[in-house]
Coordinates of C-alpha atoms in Angstrom, one line a residue:
Chain A
X21 CA -184.8 -24.0 40.0
X22 CA -186.5 -21.5 37.5
X23 CA -183.7 -22.0 35.0
X24 CA -184.1 -25.8 35.1
X25 CA -187.8 -25.3 34.5
X26 CA -187.4 -23.1 31.4
X27 CA -184.7 -25.3 30.0
X28 CA -187.0 -28.3 30.1
X29 CA -189.8 -26.4 28.6
X30 CA -187.6 -25.3 25.7
X31 CA -186.3 -28.8 25.2
X32 CA -189.9 -30.1 25.1
X33 CA -191.0 -27.5 22.6
X34 CA -187.9 -28.2 20.5
X35 CA -188.6 -31.9 20.6
X36 CA -192.2 -31.3 19.7
X37 CA -191.1 -29.2 16.7
X38 CA -188.8 -31.9 15.6
X39 CA -191.6 -34.5 15.7
X40 CA -193.9 -32.2 13.7
X41 CA -191.2 -31.6 11.1
X42 CA -190.5 -35.3 10.8
X43 CA -194.2 -36.1 10.5
X44 CA -194.5 -33.7 7.6
X45 CA -191.3 -35.1 5.9
X46 CA -192.3 -38.7 6.4
X47 CA -195.8 -38.3 4.9
X48 CA -194.9 -36.1 1.9
X49 CA -196.0 -37.2 -1.6
X50 CA -193.2 -38.9 -3.5
X51 CA -192.7 -40.4 -7.0
X52 CA -190.8 -43.5 -8.0
X53 CA -187.1 -43.1 -8.8
X54 CA -187.8 -44.6 -12.3
X55 CA -190.2 -41.8 -13.0
X56 CA -187.9 -39.1 -11.6
X57 CA -184.9 -40.5 -13.5
X58 CA -187.0 -40.6 -16.7
X59 CA -187.8 -36.9 -16.3
X60 CA -184.1 -36.0 -15.6
X61 CA -183.2 -37.8 -18.8
X62 CA -186.0 -36.1 -20.8
X63 CA -184.8 -32.7 -19.7
X64 CA -181.2 -33.4 -20.7
X65 CA -182.3 -34.7 -24.0
X66 CA -184.5 -31.7 -24.8
X67 CA -181.7 -29.2 -24.0
X68 CA -178.4 -31.0 -24.9
X69 CA -178.5 -29.6 -28.5
X70 CA -178.2 -26.0 -27.1
X71 CA -175.6 -26.8 -24.5
X72 CA -172.5 -25.0 -25.8
X73 CA -170.1 -27.0 -23.7
X74 CA -171.4 -30.3 -25.2
X75 CA -172.3 -29.3 -28.7
X76 CA -169.7 -26.7 -29.4
X77 CA -170.9 -23.8 -31.5
X78 CA -168.5 -22.5 -34.2
X79 CA -165.5 -20.8 -32.6
X80 CA -166.6 -17.5 -34.1
X81 CA -169.8 -17.7 -32.0
X82 CA -168.2 -18.5 -28.6
X83 CA -166.5 -15.3 -27.4
X84 CA -164.1 -17.3 -25.2
X85 CA -163.0 -19.7 -28.0
X86 CA -162.4 -17.0 -30.5
X87 CA -158.8 -16.3 -31.4
X88 CA -159.2 -12.6 -32.1
X89 CA -157.9 -10.2 -29.5
X90 CA -160.1 -7.7 -27.8
X91 CA -158.8 -4.2 -28.0
X92 CA -160.4 -1.0 -26.7
X93 CA -159.9 2.2 -28.7
X94 CA -158.8 4.8 -26.2
Chain M
X29 CA -196.0 -25.3 37.2
X30 CA -193.3 -26.9 35.1
X31 CA -195.9 -29.2 33.5
X32 CA -197.8 -26.3 32.0
X33 CA -198.2 -26.9 28.3
X34 CA -197.3 -30.6 28.6
X35 CA -199.9 -33.0 27.4
X36 CA -200.7 -35.9 29.6
X37 CA -198.5 -38.7 28.2
X38 CA -195.9 -36.5 26.6
X39 CA -192.5 -36.4 28.1
X40 CA -189.1 -35.5 26.5
X41 CA -188.3 -39.2 26.3
X42 CA -191.5 -40.1 24.6
X43 CA -191.1 -37.3 22.0
X44 CA -187.5 -38.4 21.3
X45 CA -188.6 -42.0 20.7
X46 CA -191.5 -40.7 18.5
X47 CA -188.9 -38.8 16.5
X48 CA -186.7 -41.9 16.2
X49 CA -189.6 -44.0 14.9
X50 CA -190.6 -41.2 12.5
X51 CA -187.0 -41.2 11.1
X52 CA -187.4 -44.9 10.5
X53 CA -190.7 -44.3 8.8
X54 CA -189.2 -41.7 6.6
X55 CA -186.4 -44.0 5.4
X56 CA -189.0 -46.8 4.8
X57 CA -191.2 -44.6 2.7
X58 CA -188.2 -43.4 0.7
X59 CA -187.0 -47.0 0.1
X60 CA -190.4 -48.1 -1.2
X61 CA -190.0 -46.0 -4.3
X62 CA -186.4 -46.9 -4.9
X63 CA -187.2 -49.2 -7.8
X64 CA -184.2 -48.4 -10.0
X65 CA -180.8 -46.5 -10.1
X66 CA -180.4 -43.4 -12.2
X67 CA -177.4 -44.8 -14.0
X68 CA -179.3 -47.9 -15.0
X69 CA -182.1 -45.8 -16.6
X70 CA -179.3 -43.9 -18.3
X71 CA -177.8 -47.0 -19.9
X72 CA -179.9 -46.3 -23.0
X73 CA -178.5 -42.8 -23.3
X74 CA -175.7 -42.2 -25.8
X75 CA -172.3 -41.7 -24.2
X76 CA -170.7 -38.3 -24.5
X77 CA -167.8 -37.7 -26.9
X78 CA -164.4 -36.5 -26.1
X79 CA -164.1 -33.2 -24.4
X80 CA -161.6 -30.5 -25.3
X81 CA -161.9 -27.9 -22.5
X82 CA -159.1 -25.5 -21.9
X83 CA -158.3 -22.4 -20.0
X84 CA -159.2 -19.6 -22.3
X85 CA -158.6 -16.7 -19.9
X86 CA -156.7 -16.2 -16.7
X87 CA -157.8 -13.4 -14.4
X88 CA -154.8 -12.2 -12.4
X89 CA -155.0 -9.4 -9.8
X90 CA -156.1 -10.8 -6.5
X91 CA -153.3 -10.6 -3.9
X92 CA -154.5 -13.7 -2.0
X93 CA -156.8 -16.7 -2.1
X94 CA -159.9 -16.3 -4.3
X95 CA -162.9 -17.5 -2.2
X96 CA -166.0 -16.7 -4.3
X97 CA -167.1 -15.6 -7.7
X98 CA -170.4 -14.9 -9.6
X99 CA -171.3 -14.1 -13.2
X100 CA -173.3 -11.0 -14.2
X101 CA -176.4 -11.8 -16.3
X102 CA -174.6 -10.1 -19.3
X103 CA -172.6 -13.4 -19.5
X104 CA -169.4 -11.3 -19.6
X105 CA -168.7 -9.6 -16.3
X106 CA -167.6 -11.4 -13.2
X107 CA -167.3 -10.4 -9.5
X108 CA -164.8 -12.2 -7.3
X109 CA -163.7 -11.8 -3.7
X110 CA -160.6 -12.9 -1.8
X111 CA -159.0 -13.5 1.6
X112 CA -157.3 -10.1 1.6
X113 CA -160.6 -8.3 1.6
X114 CA -160.5 -7.3 -2.1
X115 CA -163.6 -7.5 -4.3
X116 CA -163.0 -7.1 -8.1
X117 CA -165.3 -6.8 -11.0
X118 CA -163.8 -8.1 -14.3
X119 CA -164.6 -8.1 -17.9
X120 CA -164.0 -11.8 -18.7
X121 CA -163.7 -11.2 -22.5
X122 CA -160.8 -8.7 -22.1
X123 CA -159.6 -9.7 -18.6
X124 CA -159.7 -6.0 -17.7
X125 CA -160.6 -5.0 -14.1
X126 CA -163.6 -2.7 -14.1
X127 CA -164.1 -2.0 -10.4
X128 CA -162.3 -2.8 -7.2
X129 CA -163.1 -2.2 -3.6
X130 CA -161.4 -3.2 -0.4
X131 CA -163.7 -4.5 2.3
X132 CA -163.0 -3.6 6.0
X133 CA -162.6 -7.3 6.8
X134 CA -160.5 -10.2 5.5
X135 CA -161.9 -13.5 4.2
X136 CA -164.7 -12.2 1.9
X137 CA -166.3 -15.6 1.5
X138 CA -169.3 -14.6 -0.4
X139 CA -170.0 -12.3 -3.3
X140 CA -172.9 -12.0 -5.8
X141 CA -173.9 -9.9 -8.8
X142 CA -177.3 -8.2 -8.8
X143 CA -179.7 -9.3 -11.6
X144 CA -179.6 -5.8 -13.0
X145 CA -175.8 -5.8 -13.2
X146 CA -175.8 -2.5 -11.4
X147 CA -174.7 -3.7 -8.0
X148 CA -172.7 -6.4 -6.2
X149 CA -173.1 -7.9 -2.7
X150 CA -170.4 -9.3 -0.5
X151 CA -169.4 -10.3 3.0
X152 CA -167.4 -12.6 5.2
X153 CA -165.7 -12.3 8.6
X154 CA -167.5 -9.0 9.2
X155 CA -170.7 -11.1 9.7
X156 CA -172.5 -8.8 7.3
X157 CA -173.7 -8.7 3.7
X158 CA -173.1 -5.3 2.1
X159 CA -174.3 -4.0 -1.3
X160 CA -172.2 -1.7 -3.4
X161 CA -173.8 0.0 -6.4
X162 CA -171.5 -0.1 -9.4
X163 CA -170.7 3.3 -10.9
X164 CA -168.7 4.2 -13.9
X165 CA -167.9 7.7 -12.6
X166 CA -164.2 7.6 -12.1
X167 CA -164.4 10.3 -9.5
X168 CA -166.7 8.3 -7.3
X169 CA -165.4 6.2 -4.5
X170 CA -167.3 2.8 -4.7
X171 CA -166.9 2.3 -0.9
X172 CA -168.7 5.5 -0.2
X173 CA -172.1 4.2 -1.4
X174 CA -171.8 0.9 0.5
X175 CA -175.0 -0.2 2.1
X176 CA -175.1 -2.8 5.0
X177 CA -178.0 -5.1 4.5
X178 CA -177.6 -8.4 6.4
X179 CA -176.4 -8.9 10.0
X180 CA -175.6 -12.3 11.3
X181 CA -173.9 -13.4 14.5
X182 CA -171.2 -15.3 12.7
X183 CA -169.4 -15.2 9.4
X184 CA -171.3 -14.8 6.1
X185 CA -170.6 -17.9 4.0
X186 CA -172.9 -17.3 1.0
X187 CA -175.2 -14.7 -0.5
X188 CA -177.5 -14.4 -3.5
X189 CA -179.9 -11.8 -4.9
X190 CA -183.4 -13.3 -5.5
X191 CA -185.1 -12.4 -8.8
X192 CA -184.6 -8.7 -8.3
X193 CA -182.1 -6.3 -6.8
X194 CA -184.5 -5.8 -3.9
X195 CA -183.9 -9.0 -1.9
X196 CA -180.9 -10.9 -0.8
X197 CA -180.7 -14.4 0.7
X198 CA -177.8 -15.1 3.0
X199 CA -176.2 -18.2 4.7
X200 CA -174.0 -17.9 7.8
X201 CA -171.7 -19.7 10.2
X202 CA -174.3 -18.9 12.8
X203 CA -176.3 -21.9 11.5
X204 CA -179.1 -19.9 9.9
X205 CA -180.1 -18.5 6.5
X206 CA -182.0 -15.3 6.1
X207 CA -183.9 -13.2 3.5
X208 CA -183.4 -9.4 3.6
X209 CA -184.9 -6.4 2.0
X210 CA -182.0 -4.5 0.4
X211 CA -183.5 -1.0 0.7
X212 CA -184.4 -1.0 4.4
X213 CA -182.1 -3.8 5.6
X214 CA -185.1 -5.4 7.2
X215 CA -185.1 -9.1 8.0
X216 CA -188.0 -10.6 6.0
X217 CA -187.6 -14.3 6.9
X218 CA -185.2 -16.5 8.8
X219 CA -184.5 -20.1 8.3
X220 CA -183.6 -22.2 11.3
X221 CA -182.9 -25.9 11.2
X222 CA -179.2 -26.6 10.5
X223 CA -177.3 -27.9 13.4
X224 CA -174.1 -26.2 12.5
X225 CA -172.6 -23.6 10.1
X226 CA -174.4 -23.2 6.8
X227 CA -171.8 -23.1 4.1
X228 CA -173.8 -22.7 0.8
X229 CA -177.1 -22.0 -0.7
X230 CA -178.8 -21.9 -4.2
X231 CA -182.1 -20.5 -5.3
X232 CA -184.5 -22.7 -7.3
X233 CA -184.8 -21.7 -11.0
X234 CA -187.5 -19.0 -11.1
X235 CA -190.1 -21.3 -12.9
X236 CA -190.1 -23.7 -10.0
X237 CA -191.3 -21.3 -7.3
X238 CA -190.0 -19.9 -4.1
X239 CA -187.7 -22.4 -2.7
X240 CA -183.9 -22.7 -2.1
X241 CA -181.5 -25.3 -0.9
X242 CA -178.8 -24.9 1.7
X243 CA -175.9 -27.2 2.8
X244 CA -173.9 -27.1 6.0
X245 CA -171.3 -28.5 8.4
X246 CA -174.1 -30.7 9.9
X247 CA -173.8 -32.8 6.6
X248 CA -177.4 -31.9 5.8
X249 CA -178.8 -30.4 2.7
X250 CA -182.2 -28.7 3.4
X251 CA -184.8 -27.3 1.1
X252 CA -186.8 -24.3 2.3
X253 CA -190.0 -22.5 1.5
X254 CA -189.0 -18.9 1.2
X255 CA -192.4 -17.5 2.2
X256 CA -193.1 -19.6 5.4
X257 CA -189.5 -20.1 6.5
X258 CA -190.3 -23.8 6.8
X259 CA -187.9 -26.6 5.9
X260 CA -189.7 -28.8 3.3
X261 CA -187.2 -31.6 2.8
X262 CA -183.9 -32.6 4.2
X263 CA -181.2 -35.0 3.1
X264 CA -178.4 -36.4 5.2
X265 CA -176.3 -38.9 3.2
X266 CA -173.0 -37.0 3.0
X267 CA -170.3 -38.0 5.4
X268 CA -168.8 -34.6 6.0
X269 CA -169.4 -30.8 5.5
X270 CA -171.4 -29.9 2.4
X271 CA -169.5 -27.0 0.7
X272 CA -171.6 -26.4 -2.3
X273 CA -175.2 -27.0 -3.5
X274 CA -176.6 -26.2 -7.0
X275 CA -180.0 -26.9 -8.6
X276 CA -180.3 -29.0 -11.7
X277 CA -181.6 -26.6 -14.4
X278 CA -185.1 -28.1 -14.4
X279 CA -185.4 -27.4 -10.7
X280 CA -186.4 -31.0 -9.9
X281 CA -183.1 -32.0 -8.4
X282 CA -179.9 -30.5 -6.9
X283 CA -176.2 -31.5 -6.7
X284 CA -173.9 -31.1 -3.7
X285 CA -170.2 -31.2 -3.2
X286 CA -168.7 -32.2 0.1
X287 CA -165.5 -32.6 2.2
X288 CA -166.2 -36.4 2.0
X289 CA -164.7 -36.2 -1.6
X290 CA -168.0 -37.0 -3.3
X291 CA -170.6 -35.0 -5.2
X292 CA -174.2 -36.3 -5.0
X293 CA -177.5 -35.7 -6.9
X294 CA -180.8 -35.5 -4.9
X295 CA -184.1 -35.7 -6.7
X296 CA -186.7 -33.6 -5.0
X297 CA -189.8 -35.4 -6.2
X298 CA -188.4 -38.9 -5.4
X299 CA -187.1 -37.3 -2.1
X300 CA -183.8 -39.2 -2.2
X301 CA -180.2 -39.3 -3.3
X302 CA -180.2 -40.7 -6.8
X303 CA -176.5 -40.6 -7.8
X304 CA -173.0 -40.4 -6.2
X305 CA -170.1 -39.0 -8.2
X306 CA -166.9 -40.4 -6.7
X307 CA -163.8 -42.4 -7.4
X308 CA -161.4 -44.2 -5.1
X309 CA -158.6 -42.0 -6.4
X310 CA -160.5 -38.8 -5.4
X311 CA -159.7 -38.3 -1.7
X312 CA -159.9 -34.5 -1.4
X313 CA -163.0 -32.5 -0.7
X314 CA -165.2 -31.0 -3.5
X315 CA -165.5 -27.3 -2.8
X316 CA -167.9 -26.1 -5.5
X317 CA -170.2 -27.6 -8.2
X318 CA -172.3 -26.4 -11.1
X319 CA -174.2 -27.9 -14.0
X320 CA -173.8 -27.2 -17.7
X321 CA -176.8 -25.7 -19.5
X322 CA -178.6 -29.0 -20.2
X323 CA -177.8 -30.5 -16.9
X324 CA -175.9 -33.3 -18.5
X325 CA -172.5 -32.3 -17.1
X326 CA -171.5 -31.5 -13.5
X327 CA -168.3 -29.5 -13.1
X328 CA -166.8 -29.9 -9.6
X329 CA -163.8 -28.1 -8.2
X330 CA -161.7 -29.9 -5.6
X331 CA -159.1 -29.2 -2.9
X332 CA -156.5 -31.3 -4.8
X333 CA -156.4 -28.4 -7.3
X334 CA -158.3 -30.2 -10.1
X335 CA -161.7 -29.9 -11.7
X336 CA -163.6 -33.1 -12.5
X337 CA -166.3 -33.2 -15.1
X338 CA -169.0 -35.8 -14.4
X339 CA -171.7 -37.3 -16.7
X340 CA -174.7 -36.5 -14.5
X341 CA -176.8 -39.3 -15.8
X342 CA -174.3 -42.1 -16.2
X343 CA -172.4 -41.3 -13.1
X344 CA -169.0 -41.5 -14.7
X345 CA -166.2 -38.9 -14.9
X346 CA -165.7 -37.6 -18.5
X347 CA -162.8 -35.3 -18.0
X348 CA -160.3 -34.0 -15.4
X349 CA -159.0 -30.5 -15.8
X350 CA -155.6 -29.3 -14.5
X351 CA -154.3 -25.8 -14.3
X352 CA -154.8 -24.3 -10.9
X353 CA -151.9 -24.4 -8.6
X354 CA -153.8 -24.6 -5.4
X355 CA -157.3 -25.5 -4.1
X356 CA -160.2 -24.7 -6.4
X357 CA -162.6 -22.8 -4.1
X358 CA -165.4 -21.6 -6.3
X359 CA -166.9 -22.5 -9.7
X360 CA -169.8 -21.2 -11.8
X361 CA -171.0 -21.8 -15.3
X362 CA -171.8 -18.6 -17.3
X363 CA -175.5 -17.7 -17.7
X364 CA -175.6 -18.8 -21.3
X365 CA -173.5 -21.9 -20.7
X366 CA -170.7 -21.0 -23.1
X367 CA -168.0 -21.2 -20.4
X368 CA -167.4 -21.7 -16.7
X369 CA -165.2 -19.8 -14.3
X370 CA -163.1 -21.3 -11.5
X371 CA -161.5 -19.4 -8.7
X372 CA -158.6 -20.7 -6.6
X373 CA -156.4 -20.3 -3.6
X374 CA -153.6 -19.7 -6.2
X375 CA -155.0 -16.1 -6.4
X376 CA -156.3 -16.5 -10.0
X377 CA -159.6 -17.2 -11.8
X378 CA -159.7 -19.2 -14.9
X379 CA -162.3 -19.2 -17.7
X380 CA -162.7 -22.6 -19.3
X381 CA -164.5 -23.4 -22.6

């Protein structure tokens, strides 16, 4: 009998938490997709010039594209 | 007696129906702001040119499936972990192994480099996250200085240091994430909310504040406040396990890779999914995703052994990379964006540029 009681109290408190969580999520401040998209585009645009995988730097400046072999002097 | 704490009209049934109607309200509010698609806005952006990306280094040395890898902030060193319990630190320029340690467990699913470059963290089927200081003293046994930091009640699936060597964030098969103090091993905060195993996590770029995103077997991606432990936002549009989550470099969005064979982009301020990266011909799960420096490209490793490169804004695939001979299990772009590293069940890691 006691077990049943505590189970139902836990379920109730879990359900209450779920409702509170959903209330918070439902009523959060949002912006329009058009604005969000514009900002994503703007960020890309501002940084694409320095993106070494899109605007390749000369091979001599990218240590992975360089042809020279790395040797350690022992 | 049993009704203690219960408000007058409140019953389990009424709370459940309130939850259902709130879910509907959430979708309604999200839909109101869905005025355009990202790829439509991106129509005016110039298309990307041809890509020449090749394997520039192959790191061989693991005796079994590579499960995880992470870059050091020095843009050169890499830590990787595998199914046979081995954790190796490599110099990616020379392909030399600098350190190696054997964990007491198999399936080391998570590993991370400390921001200082002086330590690594790893864990897996041992349900723990342990920190190993890296020493260059040849006489010192790395395993001797091991420090157990995190304790979960199921496998460790992901770990990451925060901004310093002092705190570690972990994700676990026990359905929770947790923040730990490295020095004392104390639990600082725990994050409950996922309904199943948590498989991945990523910290927001430091400028954006104290949040992180996690993905799990409950198909949900959840964004958390690190200080309060509260879930701030959650997204449930994937149709299967979410294997990987990664923030867009500005911190305003994040990408996810899933067993449903798609990758998706979620914008945090619009609070919705804004892009899906998929093709009918791609039927195997995406195991790991990461953005290029500008956020324009999304690299995704798949269980069909390939890596697909996606134009994040236009939603199209720009390249497909072959080379691995088994599933790609892990993928990270280097800190300065000059290359990315992929790890695979074929026992190797490849550096692409």
